[in-house]
Every structure is written in structure tokens, then in C-alpha cells.
Amino acid sequence: MKEYQVAVVGATGMVGQRFISLLAAHPWFHIGVLAASARSAGKTYEEAVAGRWKMPSPMPEKVRGMTVLDAGADAEKIAGQVDFIFCAVDMKKAEIKALEERYAKLECPVISNNSANRGMPDVPMIVPEINPEHAEIIPFQRKRLSTRRGFIAVKSNCSLQSYVPALHPLMDFGVTKALACTYQAISGAGKTFDTFPDIVDNVIPFIGGEEEKSECEPLKIWGKIENGQIVNALSPAITTQCLRVPVSDGHTAAVFCSFQNKPSIEEIRARWATFSGEPQRLGLPSAPKQFLHYFEEENRPQAKLDRNLENGMAVSIGRLRPDTQYDYKFICLSHNTLRGAAGGAVLMAELLAAYGYLD
């Protein structure tokens, strides 16, 4: 596989740090540029994140002395030095949208962790095992942007990355409705226990914008490309509640669902056990060998025990059983800054590289 020079734009934040950790030894993608806000520009990366490195592994030596560029003011320079960018900036939505489109128009593909462009009907929002075919929208987006190489591809919200993978292998049974209550780790807010004292001994029953994303984005993921646009699926009907809980990493979901053609528990578990997608077929570097893992124990999955399964890229499921209001209920878990954020974006970039969209 060809090797690529990449930039991490938004490199000083928690997701940016996770990108750097994942890319430090990546076989295809090599960090060529780090960029962040104007207040970090001109500093070495080590200076820019002094006292704020939040990853469990040490800061990679290769990035310590790299000079941080200005994500906005230096966009043209950055685009000229790399093959594509990973974007994880902390800005207002309109500013992110404009910045990502600017890079795309500079003929620099954008692999984004941000939500700003997720609603665009020609911007693919790819979970690689679920909807890799949505990459086929990229030529239509390039036509709109008048670009040859440049485009934007986005990762979906981290809250749905636990329960949507579990529902997907069951969709041909006709999932009619789903309820998901997500219990979300503080790293999803860019926090640690040291910087988020309000969460200790507490549960906060509101995360701004999260429930709307968790209810709407799956319908785009399950949508179809028609006339140069991704048309959202009309079902299942999804309702969610999203709570912030005192967990460092790992989003847990309590899921309830009903079917038009109700499968047996044995059929559901067989689907989960045998499900795989394009990342497994292609042997992508970040792909888990087994995407969905089912636990027999009644008290699993647990964030502390299971979030790092398959380098944090697998989804854990347990407690499948009948329900009195829905057909079935079960528990899911995914690592929110790996599968749900930076890791999912790196896997999407690997998929797009394998398909030739980053050449």
C-alpha cells in the first residue's frame, strides 16, 4: 500500500492527541504536520500541550519538537505539504464547516471527527463495517466543490457507535423501532477526572446536541445514494437519552428493539458472531479481527474491563434477553475515543485509501 503524509488539525485536544498516538507507528500514514489554534501556533508540540497530555501512553518522541502551525492562517501551506488531513478542531460549527471546505478546495481531502458537515447530503458519514458504499458519493461532492482530489468525509457521533453496529446485522429482520440510553464517558467531553470535578459521584442527564445526533445520524448511515445525494432511511424509529457518567473511557448503551419479523435469540447471536465487513475483508491495519463480541456473563460488558478489546476497535455486547415492551433488550459498549472518534476516523481513512480516493 502507498504511504501517505498526513496532518492532524486540532492536534492539541484530546481527540487530536488520540490521533497522534494512533498514527505514531501507523504503517501507511505518517504525521507530517501538526496544526491547532493561533494560540498554539509557533510553539513546539511539547510546549503547546505542556501539562495537558491526556493519553495513557507517553507523547511520541517524533512529535515533541514539531512546530505547530495555525490551522486557519497556514491552511494553504499545510495542504501543500500533506496528502490529507485528520480534522478534530474545537471551533464553532460554522467555522469548522468553512475550514473543512477550504481544505477540500485546496485539493486536500479531509477526514473529519467533527459534526459540522455530517448533515450535508453529499458528504459520506462512514462506519467502515456498515456503509462503505457511501464512499461512492465522493465524486458527486467533488463536482459540487469543483475539486479533483479534495473532499470531506466524516465520522459519525460517538454515542451511536455502540448500538448501531449491534443493530446493523439484524436490519433484514425489519427493525421497526429502537430505544437506546447511552452512558457516556467524560473523555467524550475532552475531560479527565482532574479537569471535571463535577462528575465525581455524579451522573449528568444532559449532553448538548447528543440525543439529536444519536437519533438522526443512524438514518443517514443506513440511507441510500440517489441522484447524487445520500437519502436517509425512513426506519427504524429511534429514540435516545444520553447521560454523562463518571467513567474515563467507554460509552455503554442500554438498547431495546422490535422487529417486523422477530428473530430468535439464537439467530441474533449467530448474526453477531459471524458479522464482518470491508475492513476485515481488506485486512485494514486498524480493523478488529472480530467486530462484534458477545459476552455470556451477566455482568458484562463493563467499560473498565472491555473498552480496549481489539485495541479499542471492537464493540462488546451482552445481556440479550426478551423485553416486556419491545421484542428484545441488550447492552453494548464501545471505546469512545478509539472506535468512536480517532480510531474510527483512521479506519475510515484506511478504507478510502484502499479504494483509491486518497490518491
Coordinates of C-alpha atoms in Angstrom, one line a residue:
M1 CA 0.0 0.0 0.0
K2 CA 1.1 3.5 -0.8
E3 CA 2.3 5.6 2.2
Y4 CA 0.8 9.0 2.9
Q5 CA 1.9 12.2 4.7
V6 CA -0.9 13.5 6.9
A7 CA -1.7 16.4 9.1
V8 CA -3.5 16.4 12.4
V9 CA -5.5 19.6 12.5
G10 CA -6.7 20.2 16.1
A11 CA -3.7 18.4 17.4
T12 CA -3.7 19.7 20.9
G13 CA -7.2 18.5 22.0
M14 CA -8.0 15.1 23.4
V15 CA -9.1 13.6 20.1
G16 CA -6.1 15.2 18.3
Q17 CA -3.8 13.6 20.9
R18 CA -5.5 10.2 20.3
F19 CA -4.9 10.7 16.5
I20 CA -1.2 11.3 17.2
S21 CA -1.0 8.2 19.4
L22 CA -2.6 6.0 16.8
L23 CA -0.5 7.4 13.9
A24 CA 2.9 7.3 15.6
A25 CA 3.6 3.8 14.3
H26 CA 1.0 3.5 11.5
P27 CA 2.2 1.5 8.5
W28 CA 0.5 3.7 5.9
F29 CA 0.0 7.2 7.4
H30 CA 2.9 9.3 8.7
I31 CA 2.5 12.6 10.6
G32 CA 3.9 15.4 8.5
V33 CA 2.2 18.4 10.1
L34 CA 0.5 19.3 13.3
A35 CA -1.9 22.3 13.4
A36 CA -4.1 23.9 16.0
S37 CA -5.4 27.3 17.0
A38 CA -3.4 30.6 16.7
R39 CA -2.6 30.4 20.4
S40 CA -0.6 27.2 19.9
A41 CA 1.0 28.2 16.5
G42 CA 4.7 28.7 16.6
K43 CA 5.3 26.5 19.7
T44 CA 6.7 23.1 19.6
Y45 CA 4.1 20.5 20.2
E46 CA 5.5 19.6 23.6
E47 CA 5.2 23.3 24.6
A48 CA 1.7 23.6 23.2
V49 CA 0.3 20.7 25.2
A50 CA 2.5 21.2 28.3
G51 CA 0.7 19.7 31.3
R52 CA -2.3 18.6 29.1
W53 CA -1.2 15.3 27.5
K54 CA -4.1 13.0 28.4
M55 CA -3.2 9.8 26.7
P56 CA -2.2 6.7 28.7
S57 CA 1.0 6.2 26.6
P58 CA 3.8 8.8 26.5
M59 CA 3.9 11.6 23.9
P60 CA 5.6 10.1 20.8
E61 CA 9.2 11.4 20.5
K62 CA 8.8 12.2 16.8
V63 CA 6.1 14.9 17.5
R64 CA 7.6 16.5 20.6
G65 CA 9.8 19.0 18.7
M66 CA 7.4 19.6 15.7
T67 CA 6.4 23.2 15.3
V68 CA 2.6 23.6 15.5
L69 CA 1.1 25.5 12.6
D70 CA -2.1 27.7 12.6
A71 CA -5.0 25.6 11.3
G72 CA -6.6 28.6 9.6
A73 CA -3.8 31.0 8.6
D74 CA -1.5 28.3 7.4
A75 CA -4.1 26.2 5.6
E76 CA -2.6 26.6 2.2
K77 CA 0.9 25.7 3.5
I78 CA -0.5 22.7 5.3
A79 CA -2.5 21.5 2.3
G80 CA 0.7 21.7 0.1
Q81 CA 2.7 19.5 2.5
V82 CA 0.4 16.5 3.1
D83 CA -1.8 14.1 1.2
F84 CA -4.8 14.6 3.5
I85 CA -5.8 15.8 6.9
F86 CA -7.5 14.4 10.0
C87 CA -9.6 17.2 11.5
A88 CA -10.6 17.4 15.2
V89 CA -10.8 21.1 15.9
D90 CA -12.7 22.8 18.7
M91 CA -14.5 25.7 17.0
K92 CA -18.0 27.0 16.3
K93 CA -19.8 24.8 13.8
A94 CA -20.0 27.4 11.0
E95 CA -16.2 28.0 11.4
I96 CA -15.5 24.2 11.2
K97 CA -17.7 23.8 8.1
A98 CA -15.9 26.7 6.4
L99 CA -12.4 25.4 7.4
E100 CA -13.0 21.9 6.2
E101 CA -14.4 23.1 2.9
R102 CA -11.4 25.3 2.5
Y103 CA -9.0 22.4 2.8
A104 CA -11.1 20.3 0.4
K105 CA -11.0 23.2 -2.1
L106 CA -7.2 23.3 -1.7
E107 CA -7.3 19.7 -3.0
C108 CA -6.6 18.2 0.4
P109 CA -9.0 15.5 1.5
V110 CA -10.5 15.9 4.9
I111 CA -11.2 13.0 7.3
S112 CA -13.2 14.7 10.0
N113 CA -14.2 13.9 13.6
N114 CA -16.4 17.0 13.7
S115 CA -20.1 17.2 13.3
A116 CA -20.3 20.4 11.1
N117 CA -20.6 18.6 7.7
R118 CA -22.5 15.5 8.8
G119 CA -25.8 16.8 7.6
M120 CA -24.5 17.6 4.0
P121 CA -26.2 15.1 1.6
D122 CA -23.1 14.6 -0.5
V123 CA -20.7 14.2 2.5
P124 CA -20.2 10.5 3.4
M125 CA -20.5 9.6 7.1
I126 CA -18.9 6.1 7.1
V127 CA -18.8 3.4 9.7
P128 CA -16.5 1.2 7.6
E129 CA -18.1 -2.2 8.5
I130 CA -21.6 -0.8 7.9
N131 CA -21.8 1.6 4.9
P132 CA -18.6 1.5 3.0
E133 CA -20.6 2.0 -0.2
H134 CA -21.3 5.6 0.8
A135 CA -17.8 6.4 -0.4
E136 CA -19.3 6.4 -3.9
I137 CA -20.8 9.8 -3.1
I138 CA -17.4 11.4 -3.2
P139 CA -17.3 12.1 -7.0
F140 CA -20.6 14.0 -6.7
Q141 CA -19.2 16.1 -3.8
R142 CA -16.1 16.8 -5.8
K143 CA -18.3 18.1 -8.6
R144 CA -20.1 20.4 -6.3
L145 CA -16.8 21.7 -4.8
S146 CA -15.1 21.8 -8.3
T147 CA -12.2 19.7 -7.0
R148 CA -10.1 16.9 -8.4
R149 CA -8.8 15.3 -5.2
G150 CA -10.4 17.3 -2.4
F151 CA -13.4 16.1 -0.5
I152 CA -14.8 15.8 3.1
A153 CA -15.7 12.5 4.8
V154 CA -17.0 12.5 8.3
K155 CA -17.1 10.1 11.2
S156 CA -20.5 9.7 13.0
N157 CA -21.2 10.7 16.6
C158 CA -19.5 8.5 19.2
S159 CA -22.8 7.9 21.1
L160 CA -24.3 5.7 18.3
Q161 CA -21.1 3.7 17.6
S162 CA -22.0 1.3 20.4
Y163 CA -25.6 0.3 19.5
V164 CA -25.8 0.9 15.7
P165 CA -23.2 -1.8 14.9
A166 CA -25.2 -4.3 17.0
L167 CA -28.5 -3.4 15.2
H168 CA -27.0 -3.5 11.7
P169 CA -26.6 -7.2 11.2
L170 CA -30.3 -7.5 12.2
M171 CA -31.7 -5.0 9.8
D172 CA -33.1 -7.5 7.3
F173 CA -35.4 -8.8 10.1
G174 CA -37.1 -5.4 9.8
V175 CA -36.0 -3.4 12.9
T176 CA -39.1 -1.2 13.4
K177 CA -38.1 0.8 16.5
A178 CA -35.2 1.1 18.9
L179 CA -34.6 2.9 22.2
A180 CA -31.0 3.5 23.4
C181 CA -30.0 5.0 26.7
T182 CA -26.3 5.8 26.5
Y183 CA -24.0 6.2 29.5
Q184 CA -21.1 8.3 28.1
A185 CA -17.5 8.7 29.4
I186 CA -16.0 12.0 30.3
S187 CA -13.3 11.8 27.6
G188 CA -16.2 12.4 25.1
A189 CA -16.3 15.9 26.5
G190 CA -12.5 16.2 26.4
K191 CA -12.3 15.8 30.1
T192 CA -10.4 13.8 32.8
F193 CA -11.4 13.4 36.4
D194 CA -8.8 16.1 37.3
T195 CA -10.5 18.6 35.0
F196 CA -14.1 17.6 35.6
P197 CA -14.7 17.5 39.3
D198 CA -18.5 17.9 38.9
I199 CA -18.7 14.4 37.5
V200 CA -17.2 12.7 40.6
D201 CA -20.0 10.8 42.5
N202 CA -22.5 12.1 39.9
V203 CA -24.5 11.5 36.8
I204 CA -25.4 14.4 34.5
P205 CA -28.6 13.7 32.5
F206 CA -27.9 16.0 29.6
I207 CA -25.2 16.3 26.8
G208 CA -25.9 19.1 24.5
G209 CA -27.0 18.0 21.0
E210 CA -26.1 14.4 21.6
E211 CA -29.6 12.9 21.6
E212 CA -30.5 14.6 18.3
K213 CA -27.3 13.2 16.7
S214 CA -27.9 9.8 18.1
E215 CA -31.4 9.6 16.8
C216 CA -30.8 11.1 13.3
E217 CA -27.3 10.0 12.2
P218 CA -28.1 6.3 12.1
L219 CA -30.7 7.0 9.4
K220 CA -28.1 8.6 7.2
I221 CA -25.7 5.7 7.8
W222 CA -28.5 3.3 6.7
G223 CA -29.5 5.6 3.8
K224 CA -29.0 5.1 0.0
I225 CA -27.3 7.2 -2.6
E226 CA -29.9 8.6 -5.1
N227 CA -29.3 11.3 -7.7
G228 CA -26.0 12.4 -6.2
Q229 CA -27.3 12.6 -2.6
I230 CA -27.4 10.3 0.4
V231 CA -31.1 9.9 1.2
N232 CA -31.8 9.0 4.8
A233 CA -33.5 5.7 5.7
L234 CA -37.1 6.1 6.9
S235 CA -36.8 3.5 9.6
P236 CA -36.3 2.3 12.3
A237 CA -37.8 4.9 14.6
I238 CA -35.1 5.7 17.1
T239 CA -35.3 7.5 20.5
T240 CA -32.4 8.0 22.8
Q241 CA -31.3 9.5 26.1
C242 CA -27.7 10.4 26.7
L243 CA -26.2 10.7 30.1
R244 CA -22.6 11.7 31.2
V245 CA -21.3 9.2 33.8
P246 CA -18.1 9.0 35.9
V247 CA -16.2 6.8 33.6
S248 CA -12.9 7.8 31.9
D249 CA -13.4 6.0 28.6
G250 CA -16.1 3.8 27.1
H251 CA -19.7 4.6 26.1
T252 CA -22.3 2.0 27.3
A253 CA -25.7 1.7 25.7
A254 CA -28.9 0.0 27.1
V255 CA -30.7 -1.0 23.9
F256 CA -34.3 -2.0 23.3
C257 CA -35.6 -3.0 19.8
S258 CA -38.6 -4.5 18.0
F259 CA -38.8 -6.3 14.6
Q260 CA -41.2 -6.8 11.8
N261 CA -40.1 -10.4 11.5
K262 CA -38.9 -11.3 15.0
P263 CA -35.8 -13.4 15.1
S264 CA -34.9 -15.9 17.8
I265 CA -32.2 -15.2 20.3
E266 CA -30.1 -17.9 18.7
E267 CA -30.5 -16.2 15.3
I268 CA -29.5 -12.8 16.7
R269 CA -26.4 -14.2 18.4
A270 CA -25.4 -16.1 15.3
R271 CA -25.6 -12.9 13.2
W272 CA -23.4 -11.1 15.7
A273 CA -20.9 -13.9 15.8
T274 CA -20.5 -14.1 12.0
F275 CA -20.7 -10.4 11.1
S276 CA -17.8 -8.8 9.4
G277 CA -17.3 -6.1 6.8
E278 CA -15.0 -4.5 4.3
P279 CA -12.2 -3.7 6.9
Q280 CA -12.0 -7.4 7.8
R281 CA -12.1 -8.5 4.1
L282 CA -9.4 -6.0 3.1
G283 CA -7.3 -6.6 6.3
L284 CA -7.1 -2.9 7.1
P285 CA -4.4 -2.2 9.7
S286 CA -6.8 -0.8 12.3
A287 CA -9.6 -3.3 11.8
P288 CA -10.6 -5.6 14.6
K289 CA -10.5 -9.2 13.6
Q290 CA -13.9 -9.7 15.2
F291 CA -16.0 -6.6 15.1
L292 CA -18.8 -7.7 17.5
H293 CA -18.1 -9.7 20.6
Y294 CA -20.8 -11.2 22.7
F295 CA -20.3 -11.9 26.4
E296 CA -22.0 -14.8 28.2
E297 CA -21.5 -13.3 31.7
E298 CA -24.5 -11.5 33.2
N299 CA -22.3 -8.6 34.4
R300 CA -20.5 -7.9 31.0
P301 CA -19.6 -5.9 29.1
Q302 CA -18.0 -3.4 31.5
A303 CA -16.2 -0.3 30.5
K304 CA -13.2 -0.9 32.8
L305 CA -12.8 -4.5 31.6
D306 CA -13.8 -4.4 27.9
R307 CA -13.3 -1.0 26.4
N308 CA -9.9 -1.9 25.0
L309 CA -11.0 -5.1 23.3
E310 CA -9.1 -5.5 20.0
N311 CA -7.2 -2.2 20.6
G312 CA -10.5 -0.4 21.4
M313 CA -11.9 -1.0 17.9
A314 CA -14.4 -3.8 18.7
V315 CA -17.9 -3.5 20.0
S316 CA -18.9 -5.5 23.0
I317 CA -22.5 -6.9 23.6
G318 CA -24.1 -8.7 26.4
R319 CA -27.4 -9.5 28.3
L320 CA -29.5 -10.2 25.3
R321 CA -33.0 -11.2 26.5
P322 CA -36.7 -10.7 25.9
D323 CA -38.4 -7.5 26.9
T324 CA -42.0 -6.8 28.0
Q325 CA -42.4 -3.6 25.9
Y326 CA -40.0 -4.3 23.0
D327 CA -39.0 -7.6 21.5
Y328 CA -35.5 -7.7 23.0
K329 CA -33.1 -5.7 25.1
F330 CA -29.3 -5.9 25.4
I331 CA -26.2 -3.9 26.5
C332 CA -23.5 -2.6 24.2
L333 CA -20.1 -0.9 24.8
S334 CA -17.6 0.8 22.6
H335 CA -14.4 2.9 23.3
N336 CA -15.5 6.4 22.5
T337 CA -12.1 8.0 21.6
L338 CA -10.9 4.9 19.7
R339 CA -13.8 3.2 17.8
G340 CA -16.0 6.3 18.4
A341 CA -13.6 9.0 17.4
A342 CA -9.9 9.0 16.2
G343 CA -9.7 5.2 15.7
G344 CA -12.9 5.1 13.6
A345 CA -11.6 8.0 11.5
V346 CA -8.2 6.3 10.9
L347 CA -10.1 3.1 9.9
M348 CA -12.3 5.2 7.5
A349 CA -9.1 6.7 6.0
E350 CA -7.7 3.3 5.5
L351 CA -10.8 2.2 3.7
L352 CA -10.8 5.3 1.5
A353 CA -7.0 4.7 0.8
A354 CA -7.7 1.1 -0.2
Y355 CA -10.5 2.3 -2.5
G356 CA -8.1 4.8 -4.1
Y357 CA -9.9 8.0 -3.0
L358 CA -6.8 9.4 -1.3
D359 CA -4.5 9.0 -4.3

